Amino acid sequence: MTTPPDPDPGRSLRLGRRIVLAVPFLWLLALFLTPFLIVARMSLSDTARALPPYAPHWEGFGRLGEFLAALDLENYALLASDTLYLAAYLSSVRLAAISTILALVVAFPLAYAMARAPRRWQPALLVAVILPFWTSFLIRIYAWIGILRPEGFLDVVVQALGLADAPLGLLNTDAAVVLGMVYSYLPFMVLPIYAALERIDRSLLEAAADLGSPPWKSFWTVTVPLAAPGIVAGCLLVFIPAIGEFVIPDLLGGPDTLMIGKVLWTEFFSNRDWPLSSAVAIVLLAVLLLPLLVFQRALRRGEGAR
Amino acid sequence: MVRKFVAGAALAASLVLPAGHALAQQPELKIFNWSDYVDPAVLEEFTKETGVKVVYDTFDQMETVDTKLSAGKTGYDLIVVTASFLPRHIPLKLYAEVDRSKVPNLQHMWPEITSRLAKYDPGNRFAVNYMWGTTGIGYNVAKVKQRLGDAPVDSWSIVFDPAKLSKLADCGVHVLDATEEMFPAALRYLGLDPDSKKEADLTKASQLLQKIRPHIRKFHSSEYINALANGDICLAVGYSGDILQARKRAKEANAGVDIAYAIPKEGALMWFDSLVIPADAGNKDAALKFIDFVNRPEIAAKNSNFIQYASGNLAAQKHLDAAVLNDPGIYPKPDVIARLYTITPYDDRTQRTVNRMWTRVKTGR
């Protein structure tokens, strides 16, 4: 690597690059870190009959000592002591994981077919995947109520085909929640996988075939590893919003459906316990950070191998 | 009290909150009310008469309003709030006192309702009743008859007796997802004080609710409107206005679904939706003018006829349609009114305890 001998144009170029790079960081700072810090501060407060309904402990750096002395983490202690919250976190992780796996199972063949379709069809297929987004998300979930309700569309079809003679009773169950989440988040899984598959150089597969690899083996040893970044990105895009999902379990779920999004809603709106709900949100963030870190590591390892 | 669950719409309403009132030449009155809760003609008449332009926003959940108020600023001049929120809001100085000298039509108010509302707003200083109703039982007449026979639906036992409720489980039961509705009803059924704050009583109520839980399809505070109207469920514990609306929709759909509303003989909880002026309202005079306007007996009756809720205005009854006035679901008979009860809010600690019990009931854990 050699640097250009004339430093001046290079310096202004670096300055420009720095400014460009600073934009996303400022964006993150303003729109992610600041709200996060506000929520974190709130999670250390106590509820109070005040406006807004909490009493902050953190009054600034000048009174750091006082703050640390009064720090009791009671909201987090409550989260740990009441098994309800742990059950809600685990149940959210379980439902989100099932939804993610099912979405992957449905999305991969879809994305594969799209990537293998003739070039001129691909834009139309892409639009078909995105098209549902043009209708309100809420309306589409309501439509599922119509499909799944007793004597609804699904029951009529299943009974007409003679597959069952009693109503399936799917509405207001965990199965309906998973179905709703798979349906809603499917495009987030299809698009990154399609993007990864579409980029694969077909000559690699031809080379594998020339060297005597059967198609199934080429698929597992060439296509899937090359599509891995897309698969992982898709899984994260489905898993992360699914774990905190509120509307789908509220509308399609039943009394057994315990998800952290609903617990958070109850704490915030029914109990008006802003500090505790902030603590719930912070812990949720920590739960979500874990798969992200795993993804980062996987990516780095992938790059190292290449 | 139309609680269609449209979280997104409520949020959207909060975003389009009109900001530049300094720009407008014409005086404006910004009202925040439940959806489908006014006769649009009333708003037009008000503007025609006073020259005040009405900016009218709606919400679907009281929690939306509560959170806005808790955050410190709403931007509205007049809000319709449910009375159970008043005891918490009034000490926080969220509201401006209603200057009664500027609202002569308050003389037409219904003393029975006003005195009950005073439990939430001592001295009736801040809130003026708009509409009121009850929390009772809505049911699908044919489906309940098919499963329970000809016995009239007139008692909480249809909900709280597992032997009865279990017969309805297959066709679907919804109950409100609200502690302040379900615990008092359970306490009343047990013969205890519905307003009890004793942990022992509340534990008994929660045990009763645990027992009926296996027969409940859903705990939700608005979905039962559609579910009843479509014939998807056969019983719901819900707000009178919502259930009567489900009845109306079922009738309009003409699909043979017949919905009825019953106030249990043990008594039921009364709710009051009341007009309040936020302390930081920009146009308090217009708000007072509006309160006076909607309490003109003819106007109050016009509103009630349109939305089919009971008005807190007594003089309005002379101008009501017979179909509204004689509907016991809207205007219960005096002996039934005597058995209706009101409750005071839980203190913060009890609220937490009750909410925890309720979550356990709902999730069966």
XYZ file of C-alpha atoms in Angstrom:
671
model
C 0.000 0.000 0.000
C 1.390 3.397 -0.988
C -0.055 6.734 -0.036
C -0.299 9.447 -2.670
C 2.684 11.822 -2.473
C 0.583 14.971 -2.541
C -1.103 15.244 0.894
C -3.491 18.139 0.265
C -6.220 16.616 -1.946
C -6.015 13.468 0.150
C -6.648 15.371 3.348
C -9.776 17.083 2.067
C -10.936 13.725 0.755
C -10.421 12.171 4.199
C -12.249 15.067 5.804
C -15.164 14.582 3.426
C -15.171 10.884 4.157
C -15.152 11.588 7.873
C -18.159 13.862 7.572
C -20.008 11.253 5.555
C -19.124 8.605 8.126
C -20.208 10.883 10.963
C -23.764 11.120 9.647
C -24.845 7.574 10.518
C -23.116 7.853 13.893
C -24.934 11.096 14.694
C -28.116 9.431 13.538
C -27.537 6.513 15.900
C -26.648 8.874 18.715
C -29.768 10.986 18.267
C -32.313 8.310 17.480
C -31.057 5.269 19.327
C -28.650 6.119 22.108
C -30.507 9.150 23.509
C -33.887 7.408 23.847
C -32.069 4.382 25.234
C -30.411 6.462 27.930
C -33.726 8.104 28.816
C -35.329 4.684 29.188
C -32.337 3.376 31.165
C -32.577 6.346 33.532
C -36.316 5.796 33.913
C -35.747 2.136 34.747
C -33.709 3.210 37.786
C -36.452 5.520 39.065
C -39.421 4.942 41.350
C -43.070 5.341 40.422
C -44.670 8.454 41.794
C -47.954 10.269 41.608
C -46.494 13.017 39.525
C -46.166 14.307 36.001
C -44.675 12.251 34.405
C -45.458 9.414 36.813
C -41.964 8.638 38.114
C -39.382 10.187 40.381
C -35.943 10.201 38.787
C -32.969 9.354 40.961
C -30.371 10.528 38.481
C -30.066 14.311 38.774
C -26.853 14.829 36.866
C -23.139 14.250 37.334
C -22.883 16.844 40.109
C -24.848 14.573 42.405
C -23.380 11.285 41.267
C -22.543 10.216 44.820
C -26.099 10.697 46.025
C -27.385 8.812 43.020
C -25.101 5.846 43.576
C -25.991 5.748 47.271
C -29.719 5.626 46.516
C -29.341 3.153 43.661
C -31.292 0.031 44.521
C -32.157 -1.552 41.150
C -35.480 -2.529 42.694
C -37.259 -2.718 39.350
C -34.733 -5.244 38.091
C -34.917 -7.128 41.380
C -38.681 -7.399 40.942
C -38.236 -8.722 37.395
C -35.932 -11.412 38.741
C -38.089 -12.341 41.730
C -41.436 -12.685 39.956
C -41.479 -15.794 37.754
C -44.135 -14.216 35.551
C -41.563 -12.085 33.748
C -39.158 -14.938 33.165
C -42.049 -17.027 31.835
C -43.044 -14.169 29.516
C -39.487 -13.751 28.202
C -39.083 -17.486 27.613
C -42.464 -17.777 25.974
C -41.671 -14.808 23.691
C -38.332 -16.336 22.717
C -40.030 -19.678 22.038
C -42.805 -18.229 19.847
C -40.366 -15.938 18.018
C -37.960 -18.845 17.415
C -40.705 -21.129 16.088
C -41.934 -18.336 13.816
C -38.417 -17.664 12.561
C -37.764 -21.315 11.723
C -41.114 -21.686 9.969
C -40.567 -18.448 8.060
C -37.169 -19.768 6.946
C -38.700 -23.062 5.804
C -41.309 -21.202 3.755
C -39.076 -18.396 2.533
C -36.063 -20.352 1.315
C -37.835 -22.238 -1.490
C -39.639 -19.025 -2.428
C -36.413 -17.054 -2.618
C -34.703 -19.930 -4.446
C -37.449 -20.086 -7.051
C -37.302 -16.318 -7.466
C -33.535 -16.306 -7.910
C -33.761 -19.126 -10.463
C -36.664 -17.580 -12.376
C -35.947 -15.923 -15.730
C -34.420 -12.458 -15.264
C -37.357 -10.609 -16.823
C -39.782 -12.139 -14.323
C -37.774 -11.241 -11.269
C -38.955 -7.628 -10.825
C -42.584 -8.799 -10.964
C -41.889 -11.548 -8.396
C -40.193 -9.031 -6.115
C -43.206 -6.742 -6.315
C -45.435 -9.709 -5.489
C -43.476 -10.265 -2.264
C -43.655 -6.604 -1.268
C -47.246 -6.078 -2.406
C -48.931 -7.077 0.893
C -47.115 -4.155 2.568
C -49.319 -1.813 0.577
C -52.281 -2.770 2.769
C -52.316 -1.758 6.398
C -50.717 -4.327 8.654
C -53.653 -4.054 11.053
C -56.185 -4.793 8.318
C -54.236 -7.891 7.267
C -54.224 -9.194 10.840
C -57.958 -8.551 11.074
C -58.341 -10.512 7.845
C -56.674 -13.451 9.596
C -59.314 -13.237 12.315
C -61.898 -13.707 9.556
C -59.986 -16.681 8.162
C -59.314 -18.438 11.468
C -62.523 -17.745 13.365
C -64.902 -20.629 14.055
C -66.902 -21.312 10.886
C -64.546 -18.904 9.156
C -62.923 -19.281 5.761
C -60.406 -21.932 6.834
C -63.050 -24.081 8.542
C -65.303 -23.894 5.503
C -62.507 -24.987 3.164
C -61.212 -27.756 5.437
C -64.700 -29.151 5.993
C -65.588 -28.950 2.311
C -62.491 -31.024 1.564
C -63.548 -33.502 4.224
C -60.317 -33.085 6.191
C -62.106 -32.367 9.464
C -65.668 -32.378 10.647
C -65.371 -30.092 13.666
C -64.151 -26.473 13.743
C -60.370 -26.299 14.091
C -60.587 -23.612 16.782
C -57.281 -22.048 15.724
C -58.165 -18.455 16.574
C -56.937 -17.251 19.972
C -54.218 -19.871 20.294
C -50.426 -19.754 20.140
C -50.631 -21.459 16.755
C -52.593 -18.504 15.386
C -49.961 -16.112 16.782
C -47.153 -18.056 15.085
C -49.135 -18.153 11.843
C -49.718 -14.401 12.030
C -46.053 -13.681 12.670
C -44.816 -15.990 9.898
C -47.243 -14.346 7.504
C -46.408 -10.778 8.530
C -42.635 -11.135 8.568
C -42.205 -13.466 5.585
C -41.018 -10.696 3.210
C -38.229 -9.800 5.669
C -36.985 -13.360 5.312
C -37.497 -13.730 1.561
C -35.760 -10.522 0.477
C -32.299 -10.986 2.056
C -32.181 -14.665 1.072
C -33.171 -13.782 -2.465
C -30.498 -11.076 -2.560
C -27.861 -13.594 -1.438
C -29.001 -16.367 -3.797
C -29.269 -14.053 -6.749
C -25.632 -13.059 -6.420
C -24.306 -16.627 -6.526
C -22.132 -17.231 -9.527
C -23.706 -20.157 -11.370
C -20.355 -21.218 -12.758
C -19.494 -22.399 -9.244
C -22.343 -24.899 -9.419
C -21.297 -25.922 -12.921
C -17.770 -26.478 -11.658
C -19.105 -28.628 -8.825
C -21.148 -30.660 -11.312
C -18.109 -31.049 -13.620
C -16.163 -32.416 -10.678
C -18.837 -35.043 -10.117
C -20.866 -33.525 -7.275
C -24.537 -34.549 -7.327
C -26.983 -31.586 -7.303
C -28.079 -32.123 -3.656
C -24.476 -32.077 -2.522
C -23.707 -28.916 -4.500
C -26.775 -27.351 -2.917
C -25.539 -28.063 0.610
C -21.859 -27.359 0.048
C -22.071 -24.422 -2.387
C -25.487 -22.727 -2.431
C -26.375 -22.810 1.267
C -22.994 -21.558 2.570
C -23.023 -18.730 0.023
C -26.584 -17.821 1.016
C -25.732 -17.956 4.732
C -25.383 -14.187 5.275
C -28.845 -13.722 3.730
C -30.297 -16.499 5.862
C -28.832 -15.069 9.051
C -29.941 -11.527 8.189
C -33.448 -12.795 7.410
C -33.635 -14.734 10.670
C -32.637 -11.628 12.644
C -35.111 -9.442 10.779
C -37.880 -11.866 11.723
C -36.759 -12.884 15.205
C -36.109 -9.400 16.608
C -39.480 -7.791 15.837
C -41.298 -11.066 16.593
C -39.946 -11.309 20.121
C -41.382 -7.929 21.107
C -44.532 -8.244 19.005
C -47.661 -6.818 20.617
C -50.442 -6.445 18.058
C -50.413 -10.010 16.674
C -50.604 -11.796 20.067
C -53.203 -9.261 21.195
C -55.499 -9.893 18.234
C -54.829 -13.521 17.331
C -53.639 -14.908 20.662
C -55.717 -16.320 23.467
C -55.545 -16.151 27.233
C -52.643 -18.636 27.226
C -50.507 -16.440 25.022
C -47.936 -14.817 27.254
C -45.613 -12.444 25.429
C -43.325 -9.782 26.766
C -44.828 -7.110 24.499
C -48.166 -7.518 26.234
C -46.579 -7.559 29.689
C -44.808 -4.325 28.815
C -48.077 -2.792 27.652
C -49.812 -3.769 30.891
C -47.032 -2.366 33.040
C -46.973 0.880 31.117
C -50.663 1.525 30.490
C -52.648 -0.407 33.119
C -50.222 -0.198 36.048
C -48.769 3.143 34.926
C -45.476 1.786 36.189
C -43.145 3.522 33.761
C -39.962 2.577 35.671
C -40.791 -1.131 35.746
C -41.828 -1.200 32.093
C -38.569 0.567 31.242
C -36.696 -2.159 33.096
C -38.659 -4.769 31.113
C -37.626 -3.011 27.895
C -33.958 -2.809 28.896
C -33.868 -6.522 29.714
C -35.595 -7.255 26.404
C -32.881 -5.282 24.638
C -30.252 -7.373 26.412
C -32.048 -10.546 25.300
C -32.016 -9.247 21.715
C -28.366 -8.224 21.840
C -27.317 -11.839 22.253
C -28.350 -13.107 18.783
C -26.913 -9.919 17.266
C -23.526 -10.579 18.836
C -23.633 -14.170 17.602
C -24.401 -12.871 14.114
C -21.513 -10.397 14.228
C -19.129 -13.139 15.262
C -20.422 -15.456 12.535
C -19.942 -12.737 9.934
C -16.410 -12.026 11.071
C -15.538 -15.701 10.992
C -17.062 -15.957 7.499
C -14.914 -13.083 6.276
C -11.824 -14.573 7.880
C -12.387 -17.861 6.100
C -12.682 -16.244 2.710
C -67.241 3.758 25.002
C -66.316 2.354 21.685
C -63.120 0.434 22.175
C -62.327 -0.775 18.738
C -58.725 -1.715 18.949
C -57.004 0.557 16.533
C -53.740 1.305 18.253
C -52.233 2.645 15.076
C -55.095 5.033 14.496
C -54.819 6.397 18.012
C -51.122 6.983 17.483
C -51.740 8.589 14.136
C -54.294 10.899 15.736
C -51.651 11.984 18.215
C -49.261 12.844 15.393
C -51.635 15.027 13.432
C -52.502 17.029 16.508
C -53.076 20.539 15.229
C -50.175 22.744 16.208
C -50.358 26.222 14.789
C -53.324 27.752 16.553
C -51.579 31.096 16.470
C -51.951 31.075 12.713
C -55.686 30.579 12.674
C -57.827 33.697 12.650
C -61.001 31.840 13.572
C -61.071 30.680 17.215
C -60.656 26.933 17.555
C -61.832 24.333 20.018
C -59.818 21.133 20.092
C -61.844 18.198 21.349
C -60.556 14.693 22.133
C -63.329 12.133 22.443
C -64.067 8.424 22.047
C -64.719 7.450 18.438
C -68.380 7.416 17.282
C -69.381 9.373 20.353
C -71.072 12.521 19.015
C -73.701 13.479 16.476
C -71.669 15.301 13.790
C -74.618 17.675 13.310
C -74.132 18.897 16.881
C -70.574 19.984 16.077
C -71.756 21.803 12.950
C -74.493 23.623 14.825
C -72.025 24.677 17.500
C -69.733 26.215 14.892
C -72.632 27.916 13.120
C -73.855 29.451 16.331
C -70.608 30.497 17.978
C -68.193 30.861 15.074
C -65.761 28.584 16.895
C -64.166 26.023 14.615
C -64.151 22.521 16.123
C -61.071 20.351 15.655
C -62.293 16.914 16.612
C -59.948 13.990 17.321
C -60.914 10.544 18.560
C -59.317 7.780 20.581
C -60.165 4.136 21.133
C -58.555 3.456 24.466
C -58.656 5.505 27.625
C -55.015 4.531 28.196
C -54.050 6.695 25.217
C -55.502 9.754 26.900
C -54.097 8.821 30.273
C -50.585 8.516 28.883
C -50.839 11.827 27.059
C -52.032 13.543 30.227
C -49.313 11.826 32.277
C -46.648 13.011 29.892
C -47.664 16.574 30.722
C -49.297 18.120 27.678
C -52.193 17.129 25.450
C -52.846 20.166 23.281
C -56.611 19.765 23.639
C -59.190 22.150 25.086
C -61.799 19.575 26.003
C -61.433 15.858 26.674
C -63.949 13.142 27.468
C -62.480 10.960 30.222
C -63.808 7.993 32.118
C -64.600 8.884 35.721
C -62.435 6.179 37.284
C -59.358 8.114 36.117
C -60.436 11.346 37.820
C -59.317 10.625 41.406
C -55.760 10.132 40.179
C -55.775 13.027 37.731
C -57.396 15.719 39.868
C -54.670 15.866 42.591
C -52.084 16.163 39.807
C -53.803 19.436 38.815
C -54.368 18.181 35.283
C -57.718 19.916 34.926
C -59.112 23.425 35.112
C -62.128 23.949 37.319
C -65.423 24.344 35.453
C -66.690 27.882 35.990
C -70.345 27.073 36.632
C -71.457 30.683 36.135
C -70.521 30.339 32.470
C -72.412 27.081 32.043
C -76.045 27.871 32.974
C -77.319 24.672 31.385
C -75.760 22.644 34.183
C -79.100 23.212 35.944
C -80.490 20.470 33.680
C -78.083 17.809 34.954
C -79.456 14.598 36.448
C -78.874 14.798 40.246
C -78.695 11.004 40.570
C -75.831 10.876 38.078
C -74.113 14.032 39.296
C -74.076 12.818 42.896
C -72.628 9.460 41.868
C -70.001 11.187 39.769
C -69.071 13.213 42.860
C -67.508 10.053 44.261
C -64.764 10.483 41.662
C -64.795 14.286 41.536
C -65.716 15.583 45.019
C -67.945 18.636 44.748
C -68.323 18.144 40.955
C -65.695 20.779 40.396
C -63.834 19.489 37.358
C -65.983 17.014 35.429
C -69.379 17.342 33.752
C -71.059 14.068 32.861
C -71.491 13.456 29.139
C -72.813 9.898 28.856
C -73.034 7.051 31.337
C -73.702 3.349 31.253
C -73.110 0.022 32.907
C -70.849 -2.999 32.673
C -72.977 -6.081 32.166
C -73.565 -9.165 30.075
C -74.043 -9.257 26.337
C -75.176 -12.523 24.828
C -76.289 -14.276 21.693
C -79.942 -15.034 22.460
C -80.332 -18.171 20.325
C -77.014 -19.772 21.249
C -77.440 -19.234 24.988
C -81.008 -20.562 24.884
C -79.839 -23.648 23.023
C -77.274 -24.411 25.743
C -78.901 -23.200 28.953
C -82.616 -23.479 28.199
C -85.240 -20.856 28.843
C -83.865 -19.565 32.147
C -83.513 -15.782 31.870
C -80.059 -14.281 31.724
C -80.324 -11.968 34.718
C -77.559 -12.911 37.130
C -73.781 -12.879 37.353
C -74.044 -16.623 37.982
C -74.042 -17.251 34.231
C -70.457 -15.932 34.288
C -69.197 -16.929 37.719
C -70.793 -20.362 38.140
C -68.374 -22.718 36.369
C -71.194 -25.248 35.845
C -73.139 -22.710 33.792
C -70.245 -21.040 32.050
C -68.725 -24.357 30.981
C -71.824 -25.020 28.880
C -71.089 -21.854 26.927
C -67.360 -22.480 26.519
C -67.729 -24.229 23.168
C -69.418 -21.259 21.526
C -67.096 -18.702 23.058
C -66.932 -16.359 26.044
C -65.071 -13.038 26.130
C -64.554 -10.947 29.242
C -63.092 -7.461 29.624
C -59.362 -7.285 30.132
C -59.746 -4.800 32.986
C -59.171 -5.414 36.676
C -61.396 -2.491 37.692
C -64.338 -4.171 35.937
C -63.842 -7.870 36.643
C -62.786 -7.790 40.308
C -65.780 -5.721 41.510
C -68.159 -7.997 39.589
C -66.591 -11.099 41.147
C -66.696 -9.506 44.610
C -70.356 -8.600 44.150
C -71.203 -12.159 43.089
C -69.447 -13.459 46.209
C -71.573 -11.113 48.333
C -68.563 -8.977 49.261
C -68.163 -5.235 48.892
C -67.397 -4.598 45.198
C -65.235 -1.663 46.269
C -63.207 -3.749 48.725
C -59.487 -3.077 48.811
C -58.725 -5.858 51.316
C -56.175 -8.309 50.027
C -58.133 -11.259 51.473
C -61.253 -10.252 49.524
C -59.306 -9.624 46.355
C -57.652 -13.024 46.691
C -61.095 -14.645 46.934
C -62.198 -12.790 43.810
C -59.089 -13.887 41.974
C -59.674 -17.515 43.010
C -63.206 -17.293 41.628
C -61.864 -15.867 38.381
C -59.283 -18.685 38.230
C -62.130 -21.191 38.379
C -64.003 -19.774 35.401
C -60.883 -19.083 33.377
C -60.767 -22.431 31.526
C -64.096 -21.550 29.912
C -63.038 -18.106 28.696
C -61.814 -17.813 25.153
C -60.430 -14.310 25.392
C -59.685 -11.472 27.758
C -60.017 -8.335 25.658
C -61.683 -4.953 26.060
C -62.962 -4.294 22.564
C -62.882 -7.335 20.318
C -66.145 -8.635 21.717
C -68.049 -5.975 19.755
C -67.180 -7.610 16.443
C -67.221 -11.119 17.869
C -70.750 -10.720 19.249
C -72.036 -8.979 16.128
C -70.622 -11.701 13.860
C -72.061 -14.476 16.005
C -68.573 -15.798 16.816
C -69.135 -15.891 20.575
C -72.194 -16.406 22.723
C -71.386 -14.311 25.776
C -69.314 -11.284 26.695
C -68.850 -9.239 29.829
C -68.633 -5.739 28.440
C -69.721 -2.110 28.404
C -73.405 -1.451 27.745
C -72.732 0.958 24.896
C -70.425 -1.475 23.111
C -72.842 -4.363 23.434
C -75.763 -2.257 22.208
C -73.601 -1.265 19.281
C -72.896 -4.941 18.574
C -76.661 -5.531 18.683
C -77.199 -2.725 16.175
C -74.511 -4.049 13.838
C -75.871 -7.592 14.047
C -79.315 -6.287 13.160
C -77.956 -4.295 10.228
C -76.005 -7.282 8.928
C -79.276 -9.230 8.883
C -77.535 -12.569 9.334
C -79.926 -13.845 12.002
C -77.730 -12.920 14.952
C -79.767 -11.570 17.850
C -77.790 -9.905 20.660
C -79.222 -8.872 24.026
C -77.799 -6.926 26.942
C -78.547 -7.767 30.584
C -77.766 -5.910 33.778
C -77.346 -8.647 36.419
C -79.799 -8.502 39.307
C -76.939 -8.519 41.835
C -76.029 -5.114 40.452
C -73.447 -3.845 38.012
C -70.725 -1.275 37.817
C -71.656 2.147 36.509
C -69.274 4.092 34.332
C -69.330 7.792 33.497
C -67.722 9.468 30.524
C -67.263 13.075 31.480
C -66.154 16.338 29.931
C -63.034 17.901 31.430
C -60.912 20.923 30.481
C -57.145 20.315 30.676
C -55.339 22.865 32.850
C -53.203 23.945 29.890
C -56.128 24.298 27.461
C -55.598 27.145 25.024
C -59.241 28.091 24.670
C -61.048 27.488 27.940
C -63.883 29.863 27.068
C -64.786 27.891 23.973
C -64.630 24.681 26.015
C -67.098 26.101 28.540
C -69.336 27.278 25.708
C -69.296 23.781 24.273
C -70.143 22.165 27.624
C -73.075 24.559 27.900
C -74.142 23.879 24.319
C -74.223 20.072 24.606
C -76.211 20.381 27.828
C -79.067 22.236 26.223
C -81.806 19.647 26.650
C -82.609 19.435 22.915
C -78.953 19.154 21.936
C -78.202 16.567 24.643
C -81.183 14.538 23.416
C -80.042 14.863 19.814
C -76.649 13.451 20.790
C -78.160 10.589 22.803
C -80.603 9.700 20.050
C -77.753 9.528 17.599
C -75.211 7.511 19.575
C -77.790 5.662 21.719
C -76.208 6.212 25.118
C -77.820 7.548 28.282
C -77.203 11.240 28.809
C -76.271 12.734 32.165
C -78.754 15.480 31.360
C -82.168 14.902 32.957
C -84.108 17.509 30.978
C -82.984 15.836 27.756
C -85.276 12.894 28.453
C -88.332 14.900 27.315
C -86.783 15.148 23.849
C -85.536 11.580 23.517
C -86.813 8.999 21.043
C -89.031 6.505 22.845
C -86.845 3.669 21.524
C -83.862 5.075 23.399
C -85.618 6.167 26.582
C -87.528 2.903 26.982
C -84.585 0.617 26.299
C -83.644 -0.815 29.715
C -80.145 -1.464 28.382
C -79.676 2.285 27.838
C -81.910 3.747 30.544
C -82.320 1.131 33.317
C -85.469 1.321 35.459
C -85.118 3.155 38.815
C -85.005 -0.068 40.875
C -82.141 -1.325 38.708
C -80.320 2.003 38.973
C -80.566 1.661 42.741
C -78.593 -1.583 42.574
C -75.810 -0.190 40.412
C -72.543 0.500 42.195
C -69.463 2.638 41.756
C -65.933 1.966 42.882
C -62.954 4.046 43.900
C -59.561 3.437 42.324
C -56.955 1.176 43.884
C -53.932 2.793 45.463
C -50.663 2.116 43.635
C -49.607 -0.831 45.766
C -53.006 -2.564 45.597
C -53.149 -1.847 41.867
C -49.871 -3.707 41.409
C -51.118 -6.643 43.491
C -54.428 -6.807 41.633
C -52.713 -6.568 38.267
C -50.403 -9.405 39.182
C -53.374 -11.532 40.289
C -55.124 -10.682 37.038
C -52.140 -11.668 34.896
C -52.034 -14.984 36.767
C -55.753 -15.492 36.102
C -55.370 -14.695 32.417
C -52.374 -16.873 31.785
C -53.402 -19.654 34.161
C -50.065 -19.546 35.976
